[in-house]
mmCIF file of C-alpha atoms and ligand atoms in Angstrom:
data_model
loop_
_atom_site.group_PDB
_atom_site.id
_atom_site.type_symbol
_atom_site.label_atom_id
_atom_site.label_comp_id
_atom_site.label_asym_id
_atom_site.label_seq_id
_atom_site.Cartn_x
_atom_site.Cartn_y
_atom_site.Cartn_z
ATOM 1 C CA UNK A 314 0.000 0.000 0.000
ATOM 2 C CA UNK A 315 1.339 3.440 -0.855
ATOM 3 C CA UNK A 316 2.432 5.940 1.800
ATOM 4 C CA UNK A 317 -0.187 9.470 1.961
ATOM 5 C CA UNK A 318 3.296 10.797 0.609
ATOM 6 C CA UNK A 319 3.309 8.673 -2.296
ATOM 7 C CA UNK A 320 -0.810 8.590 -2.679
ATOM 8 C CA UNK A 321 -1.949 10.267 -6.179
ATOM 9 C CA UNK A 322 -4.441 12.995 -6.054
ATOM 10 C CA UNK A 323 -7.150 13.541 -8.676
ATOM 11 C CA UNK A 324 -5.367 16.851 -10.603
ATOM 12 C CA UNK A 325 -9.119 18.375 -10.286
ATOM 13 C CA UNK A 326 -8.836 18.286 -6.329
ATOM 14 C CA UNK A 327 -5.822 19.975 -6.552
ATOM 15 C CA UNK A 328 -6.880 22.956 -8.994
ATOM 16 C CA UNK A 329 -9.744 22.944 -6.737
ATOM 17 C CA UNK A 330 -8.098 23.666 -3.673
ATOM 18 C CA UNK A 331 -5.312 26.027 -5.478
ATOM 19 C CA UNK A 332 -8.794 28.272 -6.850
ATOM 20 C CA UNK A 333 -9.910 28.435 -3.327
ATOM 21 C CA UNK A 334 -6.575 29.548 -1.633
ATOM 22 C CA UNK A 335 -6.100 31.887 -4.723
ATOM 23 C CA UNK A 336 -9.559 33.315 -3.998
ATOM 24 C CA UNK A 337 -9.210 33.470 -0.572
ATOM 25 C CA UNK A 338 -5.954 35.211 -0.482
ATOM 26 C CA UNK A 339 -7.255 37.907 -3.168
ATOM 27 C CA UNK A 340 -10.031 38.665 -1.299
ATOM 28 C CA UNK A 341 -7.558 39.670 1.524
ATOM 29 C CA UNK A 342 -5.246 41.492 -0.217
ATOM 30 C CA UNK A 343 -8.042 43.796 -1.470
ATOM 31 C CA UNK A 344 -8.864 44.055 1.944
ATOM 32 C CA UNK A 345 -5.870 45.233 2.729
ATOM 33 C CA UNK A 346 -5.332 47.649 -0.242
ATOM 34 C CA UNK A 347 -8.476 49.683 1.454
ATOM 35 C CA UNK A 348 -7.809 49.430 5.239
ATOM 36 C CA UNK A 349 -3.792 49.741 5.040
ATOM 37 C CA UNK A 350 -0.629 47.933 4.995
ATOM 38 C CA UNK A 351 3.013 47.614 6.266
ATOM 39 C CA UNK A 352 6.254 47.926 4.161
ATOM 40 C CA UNK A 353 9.180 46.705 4.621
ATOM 41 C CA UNK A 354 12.373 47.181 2.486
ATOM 42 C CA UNK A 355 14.376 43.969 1.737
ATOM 43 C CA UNK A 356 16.524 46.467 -0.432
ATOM 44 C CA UNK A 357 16.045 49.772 -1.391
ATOM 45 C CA UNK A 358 13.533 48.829 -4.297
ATOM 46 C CA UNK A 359 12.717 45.721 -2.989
ATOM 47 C CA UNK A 360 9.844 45.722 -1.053
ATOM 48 C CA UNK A 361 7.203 43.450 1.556
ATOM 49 C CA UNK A 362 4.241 43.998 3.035
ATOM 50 C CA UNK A 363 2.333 42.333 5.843
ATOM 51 C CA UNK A 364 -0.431 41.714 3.083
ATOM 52 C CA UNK A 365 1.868 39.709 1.556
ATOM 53 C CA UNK A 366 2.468 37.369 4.646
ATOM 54 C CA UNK A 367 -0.753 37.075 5.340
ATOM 55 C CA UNK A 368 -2.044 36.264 2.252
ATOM 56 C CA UNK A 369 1.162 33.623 2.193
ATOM 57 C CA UNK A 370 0.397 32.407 5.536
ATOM 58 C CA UNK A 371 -3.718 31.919 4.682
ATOM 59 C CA UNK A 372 -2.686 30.299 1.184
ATOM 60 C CA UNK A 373 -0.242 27.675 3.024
ATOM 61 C CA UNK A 374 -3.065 26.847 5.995
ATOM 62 C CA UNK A 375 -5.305 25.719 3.366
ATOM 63 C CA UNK A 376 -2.814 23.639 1.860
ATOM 64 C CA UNK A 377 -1.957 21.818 4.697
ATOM 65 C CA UNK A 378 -5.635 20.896 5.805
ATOM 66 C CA UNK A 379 -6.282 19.366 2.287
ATOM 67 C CA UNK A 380 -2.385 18.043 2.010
ATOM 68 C CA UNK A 381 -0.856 17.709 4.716
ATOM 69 C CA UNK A 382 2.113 15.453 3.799
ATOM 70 C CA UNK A 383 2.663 17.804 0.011
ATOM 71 C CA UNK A 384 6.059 19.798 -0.097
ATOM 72 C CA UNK A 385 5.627 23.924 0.080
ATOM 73 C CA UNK A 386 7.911 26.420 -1.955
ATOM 74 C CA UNK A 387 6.602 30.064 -1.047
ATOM 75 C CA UNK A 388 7.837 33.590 -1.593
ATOM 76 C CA UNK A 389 8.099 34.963 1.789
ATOM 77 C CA UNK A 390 8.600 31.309 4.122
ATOM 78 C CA UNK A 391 10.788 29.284 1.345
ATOM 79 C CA UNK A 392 10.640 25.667 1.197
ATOM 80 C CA UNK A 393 9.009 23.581 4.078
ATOM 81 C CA UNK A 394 7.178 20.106 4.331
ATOM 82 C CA UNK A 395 8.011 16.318 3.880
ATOM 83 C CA UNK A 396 10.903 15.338 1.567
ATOM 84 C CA UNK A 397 9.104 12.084 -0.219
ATOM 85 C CA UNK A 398 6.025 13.743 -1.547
ATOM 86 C CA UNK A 399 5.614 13.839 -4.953
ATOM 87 C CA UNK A 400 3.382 16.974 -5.217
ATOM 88 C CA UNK A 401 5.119 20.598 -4.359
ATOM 89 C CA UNK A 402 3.100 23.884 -4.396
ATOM 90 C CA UNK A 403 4.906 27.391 -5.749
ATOM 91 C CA UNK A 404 3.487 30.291 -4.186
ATOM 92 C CA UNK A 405 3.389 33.878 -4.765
ATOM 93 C CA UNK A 406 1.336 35.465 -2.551
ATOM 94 C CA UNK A 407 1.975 38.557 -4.230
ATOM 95 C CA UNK A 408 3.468 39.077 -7.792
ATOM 96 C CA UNK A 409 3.218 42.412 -7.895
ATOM 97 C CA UNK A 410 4.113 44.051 -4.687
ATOM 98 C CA UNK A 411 5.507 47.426 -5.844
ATOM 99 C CA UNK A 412 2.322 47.545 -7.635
ATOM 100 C CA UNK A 413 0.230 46.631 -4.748
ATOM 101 C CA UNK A 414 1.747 49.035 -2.499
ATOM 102 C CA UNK A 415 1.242 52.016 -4.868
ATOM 103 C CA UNK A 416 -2.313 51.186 -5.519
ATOM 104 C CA UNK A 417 -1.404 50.558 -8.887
ATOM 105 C CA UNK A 418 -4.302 47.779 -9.634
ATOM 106 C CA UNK A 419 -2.425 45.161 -11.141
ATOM 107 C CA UNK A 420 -1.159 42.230 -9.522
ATOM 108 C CA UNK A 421 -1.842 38.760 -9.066
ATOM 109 C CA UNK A 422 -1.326 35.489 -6.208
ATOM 110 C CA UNK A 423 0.099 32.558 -8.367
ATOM 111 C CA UNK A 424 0.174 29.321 -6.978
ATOM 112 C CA UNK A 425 1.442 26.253 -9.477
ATOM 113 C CA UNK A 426 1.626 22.692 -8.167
ATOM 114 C CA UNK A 427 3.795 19.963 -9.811
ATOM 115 C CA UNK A 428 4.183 16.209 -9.238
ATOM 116 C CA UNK A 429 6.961 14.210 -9.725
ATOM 117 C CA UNK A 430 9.078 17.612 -10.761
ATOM 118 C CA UNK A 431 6.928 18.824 -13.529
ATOM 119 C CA UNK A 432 4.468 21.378 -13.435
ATOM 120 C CA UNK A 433 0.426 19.581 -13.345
ATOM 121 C CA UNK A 434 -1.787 22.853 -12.079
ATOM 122 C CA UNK A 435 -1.464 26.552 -12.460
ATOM 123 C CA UNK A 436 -3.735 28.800 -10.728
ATOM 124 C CA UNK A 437 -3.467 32.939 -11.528
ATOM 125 C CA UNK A 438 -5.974 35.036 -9.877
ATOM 126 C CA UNK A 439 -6.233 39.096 -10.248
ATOM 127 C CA UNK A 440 -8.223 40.071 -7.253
ATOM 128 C CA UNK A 441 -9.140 43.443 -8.619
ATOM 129 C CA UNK A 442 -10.152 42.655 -12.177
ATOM 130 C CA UNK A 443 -11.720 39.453 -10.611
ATOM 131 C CA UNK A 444 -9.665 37.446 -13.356
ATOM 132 C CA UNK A 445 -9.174 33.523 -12.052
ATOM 133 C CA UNK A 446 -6.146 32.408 -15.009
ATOM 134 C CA UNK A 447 -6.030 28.460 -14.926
ATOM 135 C CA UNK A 448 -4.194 25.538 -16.052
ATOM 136 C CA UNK A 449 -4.255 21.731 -16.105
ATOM 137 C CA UNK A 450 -1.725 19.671 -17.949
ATOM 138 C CA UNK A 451 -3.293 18.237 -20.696
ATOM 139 C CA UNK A 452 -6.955 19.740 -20.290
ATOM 140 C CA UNK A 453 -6.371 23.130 -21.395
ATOM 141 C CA UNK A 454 -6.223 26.677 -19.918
ATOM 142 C CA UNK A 455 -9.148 28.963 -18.812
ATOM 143 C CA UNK A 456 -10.121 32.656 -18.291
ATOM 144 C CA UNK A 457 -13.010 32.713 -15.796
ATOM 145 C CA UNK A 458 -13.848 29.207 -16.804
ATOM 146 C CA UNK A 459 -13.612 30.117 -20.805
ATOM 147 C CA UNK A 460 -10.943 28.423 -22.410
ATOM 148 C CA UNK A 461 -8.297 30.660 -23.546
ATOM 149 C CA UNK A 462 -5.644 30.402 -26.607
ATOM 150 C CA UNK A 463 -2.712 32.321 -27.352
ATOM 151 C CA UNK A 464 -2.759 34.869 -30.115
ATOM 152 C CA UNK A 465 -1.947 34.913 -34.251
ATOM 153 C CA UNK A 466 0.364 37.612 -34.283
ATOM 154 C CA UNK A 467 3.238 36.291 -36.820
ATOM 155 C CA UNK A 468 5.969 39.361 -36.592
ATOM 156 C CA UNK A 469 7.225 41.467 -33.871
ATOM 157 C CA UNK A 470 6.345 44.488 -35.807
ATOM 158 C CA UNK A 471 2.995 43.565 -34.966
ATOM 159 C CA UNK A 472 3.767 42.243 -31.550
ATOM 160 C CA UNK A 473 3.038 44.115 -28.145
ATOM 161 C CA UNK A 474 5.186 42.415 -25.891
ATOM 162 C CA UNK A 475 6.204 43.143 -21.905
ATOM 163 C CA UNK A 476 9.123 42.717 -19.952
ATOM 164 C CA UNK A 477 10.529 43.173 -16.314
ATOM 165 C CA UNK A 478 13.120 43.997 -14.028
ATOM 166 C CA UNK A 479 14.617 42.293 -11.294
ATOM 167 C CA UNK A 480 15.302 44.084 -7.779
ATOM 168 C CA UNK A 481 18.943 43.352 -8.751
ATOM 169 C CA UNK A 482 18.850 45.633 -11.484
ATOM 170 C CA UNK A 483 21.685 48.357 -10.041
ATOM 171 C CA UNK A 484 23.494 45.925 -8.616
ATOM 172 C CA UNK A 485 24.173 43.405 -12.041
ATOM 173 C CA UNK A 486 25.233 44.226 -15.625
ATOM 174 C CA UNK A 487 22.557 41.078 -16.713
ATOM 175 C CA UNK A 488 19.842 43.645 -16.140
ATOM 176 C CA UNK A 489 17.931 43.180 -19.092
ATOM 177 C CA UNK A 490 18.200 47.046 -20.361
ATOM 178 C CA UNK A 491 20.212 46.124 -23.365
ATOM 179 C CA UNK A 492 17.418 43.496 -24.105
ATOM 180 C CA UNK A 493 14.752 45.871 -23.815
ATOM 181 C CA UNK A 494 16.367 48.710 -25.773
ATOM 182 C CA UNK A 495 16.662 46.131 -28.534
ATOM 183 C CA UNK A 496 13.235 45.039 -28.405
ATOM 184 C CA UNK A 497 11.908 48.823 -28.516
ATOM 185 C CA UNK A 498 13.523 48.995 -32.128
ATOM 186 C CA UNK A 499 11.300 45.185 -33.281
ATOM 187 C CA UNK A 500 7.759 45.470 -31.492
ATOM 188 C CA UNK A 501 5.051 47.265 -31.881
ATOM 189 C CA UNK A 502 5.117 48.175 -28.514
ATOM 190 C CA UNK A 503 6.525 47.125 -24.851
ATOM 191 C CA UNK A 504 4.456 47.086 -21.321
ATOM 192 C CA UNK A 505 6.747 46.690 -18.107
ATOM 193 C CA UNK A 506 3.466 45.255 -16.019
ATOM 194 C CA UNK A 507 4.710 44.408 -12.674
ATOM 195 C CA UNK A 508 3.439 41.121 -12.293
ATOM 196 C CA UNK A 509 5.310 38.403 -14.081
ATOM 197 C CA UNK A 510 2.637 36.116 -13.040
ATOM 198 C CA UNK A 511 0.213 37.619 -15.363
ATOM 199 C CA UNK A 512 2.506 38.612 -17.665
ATOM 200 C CA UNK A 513 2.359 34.851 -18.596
ATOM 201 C CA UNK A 514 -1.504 35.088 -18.284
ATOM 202 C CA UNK A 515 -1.985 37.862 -20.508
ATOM 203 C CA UNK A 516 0.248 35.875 -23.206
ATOM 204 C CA UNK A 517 -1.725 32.804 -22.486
ATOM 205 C CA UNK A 518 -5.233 35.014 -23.405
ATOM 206 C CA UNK A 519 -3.427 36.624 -26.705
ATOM 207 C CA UNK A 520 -3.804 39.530 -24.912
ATOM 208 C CA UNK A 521 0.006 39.862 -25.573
ATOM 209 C CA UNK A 522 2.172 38.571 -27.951
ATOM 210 C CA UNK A 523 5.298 37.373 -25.488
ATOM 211 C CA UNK A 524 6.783 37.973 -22.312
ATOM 212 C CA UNK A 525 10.854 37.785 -21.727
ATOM 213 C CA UNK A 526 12.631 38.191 -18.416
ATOM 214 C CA UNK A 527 16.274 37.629 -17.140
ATOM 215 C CA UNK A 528 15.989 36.651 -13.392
ATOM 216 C CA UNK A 529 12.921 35.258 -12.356
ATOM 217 C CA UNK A 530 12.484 32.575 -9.449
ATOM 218 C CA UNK A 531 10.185 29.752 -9.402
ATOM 219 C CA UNK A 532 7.085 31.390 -7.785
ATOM 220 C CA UNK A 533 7.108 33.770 -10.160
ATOM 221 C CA UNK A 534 7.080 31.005 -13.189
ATOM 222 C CA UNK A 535 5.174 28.001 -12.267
ATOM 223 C CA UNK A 536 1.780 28.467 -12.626
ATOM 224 C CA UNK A 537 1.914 31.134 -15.514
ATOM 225 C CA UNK A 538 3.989 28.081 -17.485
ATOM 226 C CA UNK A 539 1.432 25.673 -17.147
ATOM 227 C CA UNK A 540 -1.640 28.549 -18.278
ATOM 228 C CA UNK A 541 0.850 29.561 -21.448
ATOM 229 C CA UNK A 542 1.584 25.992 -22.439
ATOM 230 C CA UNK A 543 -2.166 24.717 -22.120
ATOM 231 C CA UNK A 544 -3.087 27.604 -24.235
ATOM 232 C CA UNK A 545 -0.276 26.839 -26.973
ATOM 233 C CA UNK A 546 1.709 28.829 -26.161
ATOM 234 C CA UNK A 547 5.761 28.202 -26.080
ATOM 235 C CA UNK A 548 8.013 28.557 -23.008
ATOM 236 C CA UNK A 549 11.847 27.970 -24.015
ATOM 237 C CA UNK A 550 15.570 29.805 -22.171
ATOM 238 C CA UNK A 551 17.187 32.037 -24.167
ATOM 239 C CA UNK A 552 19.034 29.877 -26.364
ATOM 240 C CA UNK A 553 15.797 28.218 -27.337
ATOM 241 C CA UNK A 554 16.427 24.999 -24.645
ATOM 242 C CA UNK A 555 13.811 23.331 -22.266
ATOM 243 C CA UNK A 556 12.445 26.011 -20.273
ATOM 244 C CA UNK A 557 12.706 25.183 -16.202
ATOM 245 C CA UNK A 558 11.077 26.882 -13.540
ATOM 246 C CA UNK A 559 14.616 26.368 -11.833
ATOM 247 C CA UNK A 560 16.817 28.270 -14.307
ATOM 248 C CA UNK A 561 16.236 31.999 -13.649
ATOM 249 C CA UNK A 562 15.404 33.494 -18.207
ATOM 250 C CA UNK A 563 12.297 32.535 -19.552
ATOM 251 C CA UNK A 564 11.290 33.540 -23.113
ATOM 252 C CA UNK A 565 7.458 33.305 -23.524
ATOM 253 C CA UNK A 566 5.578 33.310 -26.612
ATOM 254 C CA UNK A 567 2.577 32.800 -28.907
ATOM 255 C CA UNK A 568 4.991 30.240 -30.938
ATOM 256 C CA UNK A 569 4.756 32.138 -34.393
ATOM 257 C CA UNK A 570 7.405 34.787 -32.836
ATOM 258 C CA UNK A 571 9.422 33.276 -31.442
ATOM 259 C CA UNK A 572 12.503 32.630 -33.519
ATOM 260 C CA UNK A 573 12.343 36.563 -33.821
ATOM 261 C CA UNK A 574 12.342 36.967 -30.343
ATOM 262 C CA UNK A 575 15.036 34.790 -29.572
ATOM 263 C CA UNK A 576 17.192 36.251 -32.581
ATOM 264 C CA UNK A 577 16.986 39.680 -30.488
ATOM 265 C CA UNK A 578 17.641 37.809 -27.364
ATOM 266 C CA UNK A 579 20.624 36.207 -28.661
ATOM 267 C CA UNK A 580 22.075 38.888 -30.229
ATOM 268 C CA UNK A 581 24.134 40.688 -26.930
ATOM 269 C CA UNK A 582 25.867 37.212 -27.021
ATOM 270 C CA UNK A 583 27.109 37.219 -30.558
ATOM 271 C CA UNK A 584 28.378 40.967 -30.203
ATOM 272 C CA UNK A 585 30.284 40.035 -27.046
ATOM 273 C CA UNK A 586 31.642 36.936 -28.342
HETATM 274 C C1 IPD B 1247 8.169 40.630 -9.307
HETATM 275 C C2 IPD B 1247 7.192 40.832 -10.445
HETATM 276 C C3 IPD B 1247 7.824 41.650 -11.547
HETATM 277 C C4 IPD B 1247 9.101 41.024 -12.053
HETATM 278 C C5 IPD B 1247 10.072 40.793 -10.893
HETATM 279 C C6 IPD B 1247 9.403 39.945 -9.820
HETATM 280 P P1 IPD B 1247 7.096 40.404 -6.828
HETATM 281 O O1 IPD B 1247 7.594 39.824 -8.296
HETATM 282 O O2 IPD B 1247 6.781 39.597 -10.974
HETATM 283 O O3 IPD B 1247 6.972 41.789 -12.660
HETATM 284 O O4 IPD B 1247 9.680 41.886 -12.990
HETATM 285 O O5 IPD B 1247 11.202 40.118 -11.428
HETATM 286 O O6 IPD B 1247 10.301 39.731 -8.763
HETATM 287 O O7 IPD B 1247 8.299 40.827 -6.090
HETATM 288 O O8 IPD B 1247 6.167 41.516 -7.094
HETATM 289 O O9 IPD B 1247 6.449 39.191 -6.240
HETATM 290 CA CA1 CA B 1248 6.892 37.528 -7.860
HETATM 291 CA CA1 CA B 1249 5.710 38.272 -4.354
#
């Protein structure tokens, strides 16, 4: 008889339970956005709040009452729970702090869960738009239950495409501003959103046409991944390889862009080299 580590879980419990604690955790960080918040500074740009912790700490509670023995990697706490399960959730409570704490109404809690190492459920929820993003390997990607596909755009002059930043960005010379300089000069247009999270999303709905960033960590990638590649979308690194939530570059696309994009991408190596 298999261990409750090693037991397998119907993939609709677990998108399920990752809707709820997504739900749950939006409507308190809109609570939060009206009655007031704490920052901290983890570095001068980087920031926290204690909306972020809570909505962490109310995401991981319901988590453990449905799954107790499943493995936790979250933004704020980092990795906890037992070292045989073969189911891990990602958390963000909060992709989008700097947003969040500016009232800027964009951001997003992102919670992906994978079994046996690859990612199985992605669940993005935008509290203010009331936007629930989701994603089930092999079953497809939905908007607010709608299914969702990624768009036709075939050339970057067409393209609108978004970026970001990490909080590294004064500190390291891979900041992505020669990228995004380049990419000015090929796309129609570029959005820096704030949320990586939905970034992926938004590329998922054909809302935009791709999404490339230099240092991103897991919680920021794994449910977005599994939306983007159940709506046919393609996920690869920079040099066009398997795409891990581990690595930190992620190059996001409709598919029909793509080379292009990674042409651009590729193109501070070749003058360097
Ligand atoms: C950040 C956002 C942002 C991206 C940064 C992330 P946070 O996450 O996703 O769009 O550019 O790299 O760190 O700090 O708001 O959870
Ligand atoms: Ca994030
Ligand atoms: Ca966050």
């Amino acid at each position: 008889m298999l261990s409750a580590d090693q037991q397998d879980v119907p993939p609709a419990r677990l998108l399920a339970v990752a809707i709820e604690a997504a739900r749950t955790a939006g409507a308190l960080l809109l609570d939060y956005s009206k009655t007031g918040f704490r920052i901290e500074h983890k570095n001068p740009i980087d920031l926290v709040t204690d909306a972020d912790r809570a909505a962490e700490r109310c995401i991981i509670n319901l988590i453990g009452e449905h799954f107790p023995s499943h493995r936790i990697l979250a933004e704020e706490q980092g990795a906890s729970g037992h070292a045989p399960s073969r189911y891990q959730w990602i958390i963000d409570p909060l992709d989008g702090t700097t947003n969040f704490a500016h009232g800027f109404p964009f951001y997003g809690i992102s919670i992906g869960v994978e079994r046996d190492g690859l990612g199985l459920i992605g669940v993005v929820f935008d509290p203010t738009r009331n936007e629930l993003f989701t994603g089930q390997s092999g079953a497809g990607a939905s908007l607010n239950g709608t299914s969702i596909a990624v768009s036709k755009t075939d050339h970057l002059d067409r393209a609108l495409l978004v970026t970001g930043f990490s909080y590294d960005i004064r500190e390291t010379v891979n900041n992505n501003l020669d990228h995004f300089c380049r990419f000015a000069l090929k796309a129609q247009g570029l959005r820096r959103s704030g949320s990586a999270a939905l970034d992926l999303c938004y590329v998922a709905a054909g809302r935009l046409d791709g999404f490339w960033e230099v240092r991103l960590n897991p919680w920021d990638m794994a449910a977005g991944v599994v939306i983007l590649k159940e709506a046919g979308g393609t996920v690869t690194n920079f040099a066009g390889g398997a795409h891990s939530i581990y690595g930190k570059e992620l190059v996001a696309s409709n598919g029909l862009i793509h080379p292009s994009m990674l042409e651009v991408l590729q193109q501070r190596a070749q003058r360097s080299s």
